[in-house]
Coordinates of C-alpha atoms in Angstrom, one line a residue:
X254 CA 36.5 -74.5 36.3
X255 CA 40.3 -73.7 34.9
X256 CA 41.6 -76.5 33.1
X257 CA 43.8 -80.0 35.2
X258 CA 45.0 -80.7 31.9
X259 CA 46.3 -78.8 28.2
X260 CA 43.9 -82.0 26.7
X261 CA 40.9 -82.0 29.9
X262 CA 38.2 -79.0 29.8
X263 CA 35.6 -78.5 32.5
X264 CA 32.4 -77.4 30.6
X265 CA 29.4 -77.2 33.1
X266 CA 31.5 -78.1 35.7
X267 CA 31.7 -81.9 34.2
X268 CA 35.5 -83.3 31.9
X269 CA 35.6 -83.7 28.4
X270 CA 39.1 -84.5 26.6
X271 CA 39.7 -81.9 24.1
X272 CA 42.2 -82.9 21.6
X273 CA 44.0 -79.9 19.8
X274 CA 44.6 -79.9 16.1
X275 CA 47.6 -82.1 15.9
X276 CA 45.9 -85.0 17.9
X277 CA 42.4 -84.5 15.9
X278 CA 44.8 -85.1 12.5
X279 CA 46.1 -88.0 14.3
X280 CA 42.4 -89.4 15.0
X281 CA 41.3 -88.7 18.4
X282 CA 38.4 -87.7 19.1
X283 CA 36.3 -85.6 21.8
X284 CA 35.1 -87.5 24.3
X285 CA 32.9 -87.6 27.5
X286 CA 35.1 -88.3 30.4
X287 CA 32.2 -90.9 32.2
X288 CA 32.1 -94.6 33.4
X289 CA 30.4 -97.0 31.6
X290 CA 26.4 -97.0 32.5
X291 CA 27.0 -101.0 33.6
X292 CA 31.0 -101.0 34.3
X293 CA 32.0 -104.3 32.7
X294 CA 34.4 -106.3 35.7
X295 CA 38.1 -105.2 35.7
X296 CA 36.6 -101.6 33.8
X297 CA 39.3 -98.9 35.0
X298 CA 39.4 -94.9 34.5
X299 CA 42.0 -96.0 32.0
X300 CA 40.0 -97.9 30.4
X301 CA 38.4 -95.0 28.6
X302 CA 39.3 -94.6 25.1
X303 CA 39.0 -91.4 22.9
X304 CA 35.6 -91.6 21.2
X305 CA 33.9 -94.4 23.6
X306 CA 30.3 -92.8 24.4
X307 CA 29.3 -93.8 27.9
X308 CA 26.1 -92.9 30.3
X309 CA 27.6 -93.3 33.7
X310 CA 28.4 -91.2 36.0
X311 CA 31.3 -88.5 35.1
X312 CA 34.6 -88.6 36.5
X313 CA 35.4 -86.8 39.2
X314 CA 38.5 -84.1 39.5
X315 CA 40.7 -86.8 40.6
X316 CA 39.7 -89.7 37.8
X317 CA 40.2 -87.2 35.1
X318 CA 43.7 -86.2 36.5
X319 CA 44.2 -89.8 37.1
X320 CA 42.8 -90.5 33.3
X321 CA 44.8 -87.7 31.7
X322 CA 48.1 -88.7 33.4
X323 CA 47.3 -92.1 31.8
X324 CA 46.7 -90.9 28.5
X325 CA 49.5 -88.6 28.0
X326 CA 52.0 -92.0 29.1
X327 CA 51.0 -94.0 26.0
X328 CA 50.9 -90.7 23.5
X329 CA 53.9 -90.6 22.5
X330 CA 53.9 -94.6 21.2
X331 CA 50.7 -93.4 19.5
X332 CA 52.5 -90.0 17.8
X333 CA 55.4 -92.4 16.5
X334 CA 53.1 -94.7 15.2
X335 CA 50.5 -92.1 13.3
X336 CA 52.9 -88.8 12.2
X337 CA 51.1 -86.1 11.7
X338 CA 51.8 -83.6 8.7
X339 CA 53.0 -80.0 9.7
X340 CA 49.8 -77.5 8.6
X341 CA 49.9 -75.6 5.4
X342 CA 52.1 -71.6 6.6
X343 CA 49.2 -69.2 7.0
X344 CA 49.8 -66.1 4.9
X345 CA 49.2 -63.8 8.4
X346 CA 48.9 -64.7 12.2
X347 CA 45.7 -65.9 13.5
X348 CA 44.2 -65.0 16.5
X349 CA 45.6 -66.3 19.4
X350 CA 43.7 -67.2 23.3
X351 CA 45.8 -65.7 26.2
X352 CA 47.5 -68.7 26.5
X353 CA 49.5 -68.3 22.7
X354 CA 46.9 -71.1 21.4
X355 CA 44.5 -70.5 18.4
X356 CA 41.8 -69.0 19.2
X357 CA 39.1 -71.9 18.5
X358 CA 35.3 -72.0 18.1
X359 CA 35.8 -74.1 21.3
X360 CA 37.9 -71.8 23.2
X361 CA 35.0 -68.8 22.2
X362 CA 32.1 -70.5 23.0
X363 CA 33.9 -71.6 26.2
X364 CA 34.9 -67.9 27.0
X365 CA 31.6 -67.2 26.3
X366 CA 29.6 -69.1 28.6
X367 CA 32.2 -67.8 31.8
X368 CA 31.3 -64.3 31.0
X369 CA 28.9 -62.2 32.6
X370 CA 26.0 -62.7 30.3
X371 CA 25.8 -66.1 31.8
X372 CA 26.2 -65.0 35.4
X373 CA 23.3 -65.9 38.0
X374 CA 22.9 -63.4 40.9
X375 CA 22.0 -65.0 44.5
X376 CA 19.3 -62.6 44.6
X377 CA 15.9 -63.5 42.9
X378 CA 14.6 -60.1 42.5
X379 CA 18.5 -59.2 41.1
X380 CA 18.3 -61.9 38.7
X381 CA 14.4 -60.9 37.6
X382 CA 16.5 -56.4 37.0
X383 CA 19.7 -58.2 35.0
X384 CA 17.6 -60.2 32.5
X385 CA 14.5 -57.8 32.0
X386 CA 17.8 -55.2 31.3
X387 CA 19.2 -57.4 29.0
X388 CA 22.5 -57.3 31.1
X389 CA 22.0 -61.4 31.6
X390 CA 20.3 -64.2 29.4
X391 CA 17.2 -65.1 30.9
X392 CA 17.7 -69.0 32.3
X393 CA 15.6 -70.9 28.8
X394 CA 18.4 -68.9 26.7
X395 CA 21.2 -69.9 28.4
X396 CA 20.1 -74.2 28.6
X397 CA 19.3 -73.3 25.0
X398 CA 22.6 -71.6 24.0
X399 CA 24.4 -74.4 25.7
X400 CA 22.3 -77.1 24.0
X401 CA 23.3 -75.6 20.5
X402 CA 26.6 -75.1 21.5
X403 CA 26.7 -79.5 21.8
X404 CA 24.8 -80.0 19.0
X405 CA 27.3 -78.2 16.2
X406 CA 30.1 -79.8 18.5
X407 CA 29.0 -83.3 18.3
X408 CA 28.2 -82.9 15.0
X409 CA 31.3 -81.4 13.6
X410 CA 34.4 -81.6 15.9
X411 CA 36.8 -80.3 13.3
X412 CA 35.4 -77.1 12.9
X413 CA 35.3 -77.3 16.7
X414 CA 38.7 -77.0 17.1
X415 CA 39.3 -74.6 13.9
X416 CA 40.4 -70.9 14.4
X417 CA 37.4 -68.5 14.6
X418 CA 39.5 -66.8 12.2
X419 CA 39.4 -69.5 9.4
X420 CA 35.6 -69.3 9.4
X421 CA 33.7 -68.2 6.2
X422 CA 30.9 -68.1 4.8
X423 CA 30.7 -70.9 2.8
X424 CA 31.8 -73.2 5.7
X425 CA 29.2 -72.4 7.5
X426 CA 26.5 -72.8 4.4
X427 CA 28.1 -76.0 4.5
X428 CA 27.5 -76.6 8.4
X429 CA 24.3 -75.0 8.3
X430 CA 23.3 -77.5 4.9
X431 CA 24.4 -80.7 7.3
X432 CA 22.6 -79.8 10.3
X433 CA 19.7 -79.6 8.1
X434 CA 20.1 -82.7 6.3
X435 CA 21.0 -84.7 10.4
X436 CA 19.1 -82.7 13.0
X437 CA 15.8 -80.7 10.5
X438 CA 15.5 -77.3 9.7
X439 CA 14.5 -75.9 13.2
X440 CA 17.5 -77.4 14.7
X441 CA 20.2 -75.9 12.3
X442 CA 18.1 -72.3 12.5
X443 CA 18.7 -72.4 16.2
X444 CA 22.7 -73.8 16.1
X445 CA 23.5 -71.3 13.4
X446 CA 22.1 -68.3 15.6
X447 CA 23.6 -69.6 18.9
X448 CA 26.8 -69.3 16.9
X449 CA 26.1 -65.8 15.0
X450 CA 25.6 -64.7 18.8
X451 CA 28.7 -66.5 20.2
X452 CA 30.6 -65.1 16.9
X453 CA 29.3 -61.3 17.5
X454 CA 30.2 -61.9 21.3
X455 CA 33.5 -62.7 20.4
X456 CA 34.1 -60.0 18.1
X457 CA 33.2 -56.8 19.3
X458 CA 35.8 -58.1 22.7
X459 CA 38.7 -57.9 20.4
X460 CA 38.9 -61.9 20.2
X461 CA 39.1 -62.0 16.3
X462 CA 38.6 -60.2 13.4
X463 CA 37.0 -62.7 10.7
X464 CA 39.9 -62.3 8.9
X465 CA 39.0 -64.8 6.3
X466 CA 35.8 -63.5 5.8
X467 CA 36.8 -59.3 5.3
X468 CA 35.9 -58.4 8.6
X469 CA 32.3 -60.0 8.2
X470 CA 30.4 -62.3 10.7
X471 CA 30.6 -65.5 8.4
X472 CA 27.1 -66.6 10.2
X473 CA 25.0 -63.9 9.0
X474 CA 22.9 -64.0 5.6
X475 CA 23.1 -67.5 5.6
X476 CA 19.9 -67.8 3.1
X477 CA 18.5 -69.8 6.0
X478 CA 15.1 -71.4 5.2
X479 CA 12.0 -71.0 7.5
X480 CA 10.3 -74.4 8.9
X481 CA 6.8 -74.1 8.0
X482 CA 4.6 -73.6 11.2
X483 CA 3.2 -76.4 13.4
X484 CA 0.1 -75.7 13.9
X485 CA -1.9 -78.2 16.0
X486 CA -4.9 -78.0 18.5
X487 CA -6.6 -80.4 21.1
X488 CA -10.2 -81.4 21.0
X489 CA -12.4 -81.9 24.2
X490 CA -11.7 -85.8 24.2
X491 CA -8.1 -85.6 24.1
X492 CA -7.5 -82.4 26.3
X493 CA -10.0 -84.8 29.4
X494 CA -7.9 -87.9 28.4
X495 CA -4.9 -85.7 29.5
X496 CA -6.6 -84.2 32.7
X497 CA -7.9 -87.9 33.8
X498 CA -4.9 -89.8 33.4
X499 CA -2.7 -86.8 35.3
X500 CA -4.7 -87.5 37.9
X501 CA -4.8 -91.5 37.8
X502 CA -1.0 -91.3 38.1
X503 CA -0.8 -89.0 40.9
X504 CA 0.4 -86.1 38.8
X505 CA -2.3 -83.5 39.3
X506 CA -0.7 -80.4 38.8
X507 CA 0.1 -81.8 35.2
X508 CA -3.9 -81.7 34.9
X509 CA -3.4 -78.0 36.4
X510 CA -1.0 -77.4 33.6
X511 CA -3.2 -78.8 30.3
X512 CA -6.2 -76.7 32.3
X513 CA -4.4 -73.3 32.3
X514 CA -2.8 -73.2 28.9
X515 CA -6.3 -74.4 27.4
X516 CA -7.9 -71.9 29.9
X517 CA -5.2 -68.8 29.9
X518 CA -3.4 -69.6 26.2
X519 CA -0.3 -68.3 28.2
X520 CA 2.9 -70.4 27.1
X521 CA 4.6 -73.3 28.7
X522 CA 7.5 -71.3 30.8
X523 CA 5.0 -68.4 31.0
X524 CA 2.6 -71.0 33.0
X525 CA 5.2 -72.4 34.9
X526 CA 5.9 -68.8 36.4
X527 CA 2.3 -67.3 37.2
X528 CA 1.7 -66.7 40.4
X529 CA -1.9 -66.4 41.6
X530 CA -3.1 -63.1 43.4
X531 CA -6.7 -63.8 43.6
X532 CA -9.9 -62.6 42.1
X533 CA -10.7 -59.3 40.8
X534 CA -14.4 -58.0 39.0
X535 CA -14.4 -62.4 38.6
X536 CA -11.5 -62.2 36.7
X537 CA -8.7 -64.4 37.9
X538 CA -5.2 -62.5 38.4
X539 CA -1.8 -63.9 37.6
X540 CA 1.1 -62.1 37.9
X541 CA 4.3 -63.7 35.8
X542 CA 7.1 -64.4 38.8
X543 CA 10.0 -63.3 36.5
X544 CA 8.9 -60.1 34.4
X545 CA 6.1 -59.2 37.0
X546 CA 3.9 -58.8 34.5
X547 CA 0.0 -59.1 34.8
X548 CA -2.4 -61.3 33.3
X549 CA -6.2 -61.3 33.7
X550 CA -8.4 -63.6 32.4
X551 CA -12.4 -64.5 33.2
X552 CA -12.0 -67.7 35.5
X553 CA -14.0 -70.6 33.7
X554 CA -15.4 -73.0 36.0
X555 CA -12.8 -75.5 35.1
X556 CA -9.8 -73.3 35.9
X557 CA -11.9 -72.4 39.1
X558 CA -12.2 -76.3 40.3
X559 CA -8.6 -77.0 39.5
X560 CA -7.2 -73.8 41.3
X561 CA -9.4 -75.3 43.9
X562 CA -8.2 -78.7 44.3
X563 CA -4.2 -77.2 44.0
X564 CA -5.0 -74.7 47.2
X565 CA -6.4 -77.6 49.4
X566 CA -3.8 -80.3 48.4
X567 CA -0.8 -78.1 49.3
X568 CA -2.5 -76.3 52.6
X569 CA -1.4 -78.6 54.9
X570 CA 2.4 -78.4 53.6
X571 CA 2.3 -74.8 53.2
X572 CA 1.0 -74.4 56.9
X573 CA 4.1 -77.0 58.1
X574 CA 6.6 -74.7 56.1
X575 CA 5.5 -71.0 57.6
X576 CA 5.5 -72.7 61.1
X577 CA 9.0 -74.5 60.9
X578 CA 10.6 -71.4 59.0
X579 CA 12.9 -68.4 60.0
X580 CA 10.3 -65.3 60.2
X581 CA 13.1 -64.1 57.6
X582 CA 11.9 -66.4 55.2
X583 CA 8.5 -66.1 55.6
X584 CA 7.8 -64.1 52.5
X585 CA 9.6 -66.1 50.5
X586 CA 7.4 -69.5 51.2
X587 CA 4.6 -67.4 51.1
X588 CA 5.3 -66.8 47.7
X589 CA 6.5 -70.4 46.8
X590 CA 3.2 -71.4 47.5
X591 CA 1.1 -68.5 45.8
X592 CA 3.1 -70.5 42.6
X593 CA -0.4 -72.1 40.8
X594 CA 2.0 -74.9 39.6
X595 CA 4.0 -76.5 41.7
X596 CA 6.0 -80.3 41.8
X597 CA 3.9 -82.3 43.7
X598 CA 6.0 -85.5 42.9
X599 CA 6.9 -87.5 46.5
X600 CA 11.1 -87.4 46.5
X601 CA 11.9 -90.6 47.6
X602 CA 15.4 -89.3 49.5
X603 CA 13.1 -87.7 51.9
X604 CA 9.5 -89.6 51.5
X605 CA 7.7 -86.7 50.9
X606 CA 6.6 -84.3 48.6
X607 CA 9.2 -81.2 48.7
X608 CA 6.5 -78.7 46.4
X609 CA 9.4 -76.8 45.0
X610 CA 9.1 -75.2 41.3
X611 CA 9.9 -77.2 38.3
X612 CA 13.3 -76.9 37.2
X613 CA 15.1 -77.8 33.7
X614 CA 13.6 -79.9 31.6
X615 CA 11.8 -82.0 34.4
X616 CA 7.9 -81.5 33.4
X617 CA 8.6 -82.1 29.3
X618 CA 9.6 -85.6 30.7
X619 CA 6.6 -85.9 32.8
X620 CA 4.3 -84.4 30.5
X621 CA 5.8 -86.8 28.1
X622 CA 5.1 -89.7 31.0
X623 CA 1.5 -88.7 30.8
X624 CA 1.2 -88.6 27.2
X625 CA 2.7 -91.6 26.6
X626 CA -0.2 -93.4 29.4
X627 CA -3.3 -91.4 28.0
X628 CA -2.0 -93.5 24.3
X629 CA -2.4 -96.1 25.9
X630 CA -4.8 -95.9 28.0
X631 CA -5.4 -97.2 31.5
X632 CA -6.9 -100.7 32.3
X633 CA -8.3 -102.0 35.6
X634 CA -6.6 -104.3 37.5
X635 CA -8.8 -107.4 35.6
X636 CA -6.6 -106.2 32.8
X637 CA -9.8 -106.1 30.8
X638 CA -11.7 -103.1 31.2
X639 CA -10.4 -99.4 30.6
X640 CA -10.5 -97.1 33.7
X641 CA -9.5 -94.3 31.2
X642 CA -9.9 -95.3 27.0
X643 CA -6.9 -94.9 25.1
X644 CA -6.4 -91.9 23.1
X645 CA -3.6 -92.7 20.5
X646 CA -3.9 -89.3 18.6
X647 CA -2.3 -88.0 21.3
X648 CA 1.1 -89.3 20.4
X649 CA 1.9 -86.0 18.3
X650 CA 0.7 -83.6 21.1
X651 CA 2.9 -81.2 22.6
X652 CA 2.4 -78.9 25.6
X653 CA 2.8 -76.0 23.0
X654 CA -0.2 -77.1 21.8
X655 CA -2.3 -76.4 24.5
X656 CA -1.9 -72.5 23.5
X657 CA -3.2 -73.4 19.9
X658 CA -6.0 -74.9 21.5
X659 CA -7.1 -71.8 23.5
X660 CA -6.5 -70.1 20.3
X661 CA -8.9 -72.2 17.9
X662 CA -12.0 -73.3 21.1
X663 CA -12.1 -69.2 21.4
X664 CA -12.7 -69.3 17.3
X665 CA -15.2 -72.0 17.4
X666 CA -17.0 -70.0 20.4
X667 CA -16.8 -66.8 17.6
X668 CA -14.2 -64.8 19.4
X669 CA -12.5 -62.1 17.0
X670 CA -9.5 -61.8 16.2
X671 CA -8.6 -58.8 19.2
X672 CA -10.6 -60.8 21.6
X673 CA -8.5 -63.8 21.2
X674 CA -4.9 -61.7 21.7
X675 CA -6.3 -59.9 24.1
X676 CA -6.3 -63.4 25.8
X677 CA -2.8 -65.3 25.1
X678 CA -0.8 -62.3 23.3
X679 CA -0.5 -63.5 19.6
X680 CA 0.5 -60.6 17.2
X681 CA 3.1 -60.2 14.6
X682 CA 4.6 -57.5 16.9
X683 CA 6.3 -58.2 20.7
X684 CA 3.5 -60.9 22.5
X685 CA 4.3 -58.9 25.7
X686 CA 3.7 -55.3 24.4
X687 CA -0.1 -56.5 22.8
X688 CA -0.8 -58.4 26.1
X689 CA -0.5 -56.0 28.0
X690 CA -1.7 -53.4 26.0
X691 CA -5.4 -54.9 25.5
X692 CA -5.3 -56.3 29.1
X693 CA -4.8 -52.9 30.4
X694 CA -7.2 -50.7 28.3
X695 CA -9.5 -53.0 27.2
X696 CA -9.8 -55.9 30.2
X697 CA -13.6 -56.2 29.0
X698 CA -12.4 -57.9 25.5
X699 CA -10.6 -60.3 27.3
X700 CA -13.7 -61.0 29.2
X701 CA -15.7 -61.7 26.0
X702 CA -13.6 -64.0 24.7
X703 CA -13.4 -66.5 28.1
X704 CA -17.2 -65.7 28.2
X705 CA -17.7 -67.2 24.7
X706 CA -14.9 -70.1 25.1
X707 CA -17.2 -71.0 28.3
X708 CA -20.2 -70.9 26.6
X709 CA -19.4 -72.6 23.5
X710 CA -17.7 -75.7 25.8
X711 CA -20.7 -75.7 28.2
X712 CA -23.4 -76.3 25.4
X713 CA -20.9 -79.3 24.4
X714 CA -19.0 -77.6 21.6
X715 CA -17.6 -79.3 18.6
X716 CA -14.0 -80.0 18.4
X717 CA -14.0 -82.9 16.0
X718 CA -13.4 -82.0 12.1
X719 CA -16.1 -84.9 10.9
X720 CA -14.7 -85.6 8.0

């Protein structure tokens, strides 16, 4: 959305006040435009002060013109009271937006995110050409990008508003050194290459030239350092503990979840998109709803019982669905429901449950919900017994996880090495190539390694370290 105000920018479609230079060096700061989370009486839109942090709700277009209109009647008392010193003369012109401003890291990365990379097409099967050509950032990159984008914002709001042209190197050794220190070293890897992106983005447009840096991305060769890896599996106890309380609470297709990444080692978003197209030579087929690619595993009676249970909870709602719909969009709820995971939480505007797909980060937070219960544990209503014993070694367990647990209960069952990838994908070279590479040519070692996993688990395998 264009801009109501030279100080109000619409990012995400929600206000922010976005002091330039002069304003910053007179001590305002970026701020949220939002109410209060519990308005205290007489609270007003004017009430907002550069660099209060509330949770409410966000202004809408008319309480940020209201708010603006408000701020700009009491600036200039505030610019008589706090002078501000004129900027050092720049020995050559810096890159200006279209508007004759400087041309920011706020104004790139806001440039940025309107372009085309961050378009969304109407069309599903569009969208699915545009990202697998590269033409579009798939939908994790983009809430990732724009993630980033906040962090190194929040964190530093000078360099915010500094020309792109300003940039150097050693600045951004220096960012990069802080985000460290603040956020870890995962965190300022992932900022610093959202911005290398952003910067690269910028450049070959014509938007800049690094003139400070001889023509160099200032983001590049940053002498970044590598977070050593997490490495982390589940053993049988913890991995039922899961399953049983995602089922006490109501949340079975989390249980669904925990059983196909143990089951299929495929990843988290990977899971989230398989769509299942039945049995073939008793291997269970999945197809991936985005890439359309393939995967075949050997269906363990676990995955078989939970597949099960998911096809028989949502019949009744599918059946509803192909009888109330357009015969237009009969293929498309067909495949809604072929989704094996689908949110089978009851939305309370409408009393039922709506079995859509999961979108944005809403299953971390319920995966996290059923995390957080299984540490606990779940008591009967004496309040004395356990109807599920707690399982506090859970607190450090992520959904990634579950893919190092298929990785390590194949190992234990004596899978090799080209078994295992044959299974979830792990190589040094491109996961998708390898997978399906081996599950096209060699389908059988894929077979052995499921067969060995169920074997091992069946005569009770060991998961426990015993030490």
């Amino acid at each position: 959305m264009a801009s109501i105000h030279p100080h109000v920018i619409w990012r995400d479609d929600r206000p922010r006040f976005q002091p330039g230079p002069e304003l910053r060096a007179a001590g305002f700061k970026g701020t949220d435009l939002r109410w209060p989370l519990d308005p205290p009486k007489g609270w007003t839109i004017a009430s907002l002060q550069p660099g209060d942090r509330n949770e409410g709700r966000w202004f809408s277009k008319g309480e940020a013109v209201d708010w603006s209109a408000a701020f700009m009647r009491g600036l200039p008392a505030v610019r008589k009271r706090k002078p501000v010193k004129a900027a050092p003369p720049q020995p050559a012109k810096p890159a200006r937006a279209p508007g004759g401003n400087l041309y920011t890291v706020a104004t790139l990365f806001h440039e940025w995110q309107q372009s085309a990379k961050f378009r969304r097409p109407d069309d599903p099967a569009e969208k699915r050409k545009l990202i697998a050509a590269r033409i579009i950032y798939a939908d994790n990159s983009v809430a990732d990008f724009r993630n980033k984008a906040r962090r190194i914002e929040n964190h530093d709001q000078n360099l915010w508003a500094a020309p792109v042209d300003a940039l150097t190197q050693p600045v951004l050794v220096g960012l990069y050194e802080e985000l460290c220190q603040f956020h870890g070293i995962a965190s300022a890897r992932g900022a610093m290459a959202t911005l290398s992106i952003a910067l690269s983005w910028g450049k070959r447009r014509g938007k800049f030239t690094f003139r400070e840096n001889m023509g160099i991305n200032p983001a590049l060769d940053l002498g970044m350092s590598t977070p050593p890896p997490r490495i982390r599996f589940g053993t049988r106890d913890e991995i039922g503990t899961l399953v049983k309380v995602a089922d006490h609470m109501g949340r079975p297709e989390i249980g669904d979840m925990v059983i196909l990444g143990v089951w299929t080692g495929q990843r988290q978003a990977d899971r989230m998109e398989l769509e299942d197209r039945g049995l073939l030579n008793r291997r269970r087929i999945f197809r991936q709803n985005k890439t359309g690619a393939i995967v075949a595993v050997l269906e363990s009676p676990d995955l078989k019982r939970r597949l099960a249970a998911a096809e028989k909870r949502r019949r009744g709602a599918r059946a509803e669905a192909l009888l109330a719909c357009d015969p237009a969009e009969r293929d498309r709820i067909e495949r809604r429901f072929r989704r094996v995971i689908l949110n089978e939480l009851v939305d309370g505007r409408f009393d039922r449950c709506l079995w859509q797909p999961y979108q944005g980060k809403v299953y971390t937070r319920a995966f996290a919900e059923i995390r957080e219960a299984a540490v606990k544990g779940v008591r009967h209503k004496n309040g004395l017994d356990w109807i599920i014993k707690p399982c506090p070694s859970l607190a450090d367990f992520h959904d990634a996880d579950l893919r190092d647990t298929a990785v390590t209960w194949m190992a234990l069952a004596g899978a090799t090495i080209p078994e295992i990838i044959s299974v979830t994908g792990h190589t040094a070279a491109s996961a998708n190539t390898i997978l399906k590479h081996y599950l096209a040519q060699h389908p059988e070692m894929a077979d052995a390694a499921i067969g060995k996993m169920m074997a091992w688990f069946d005569a009770g395998g060991e998961t426990e370290i015993g030490l």
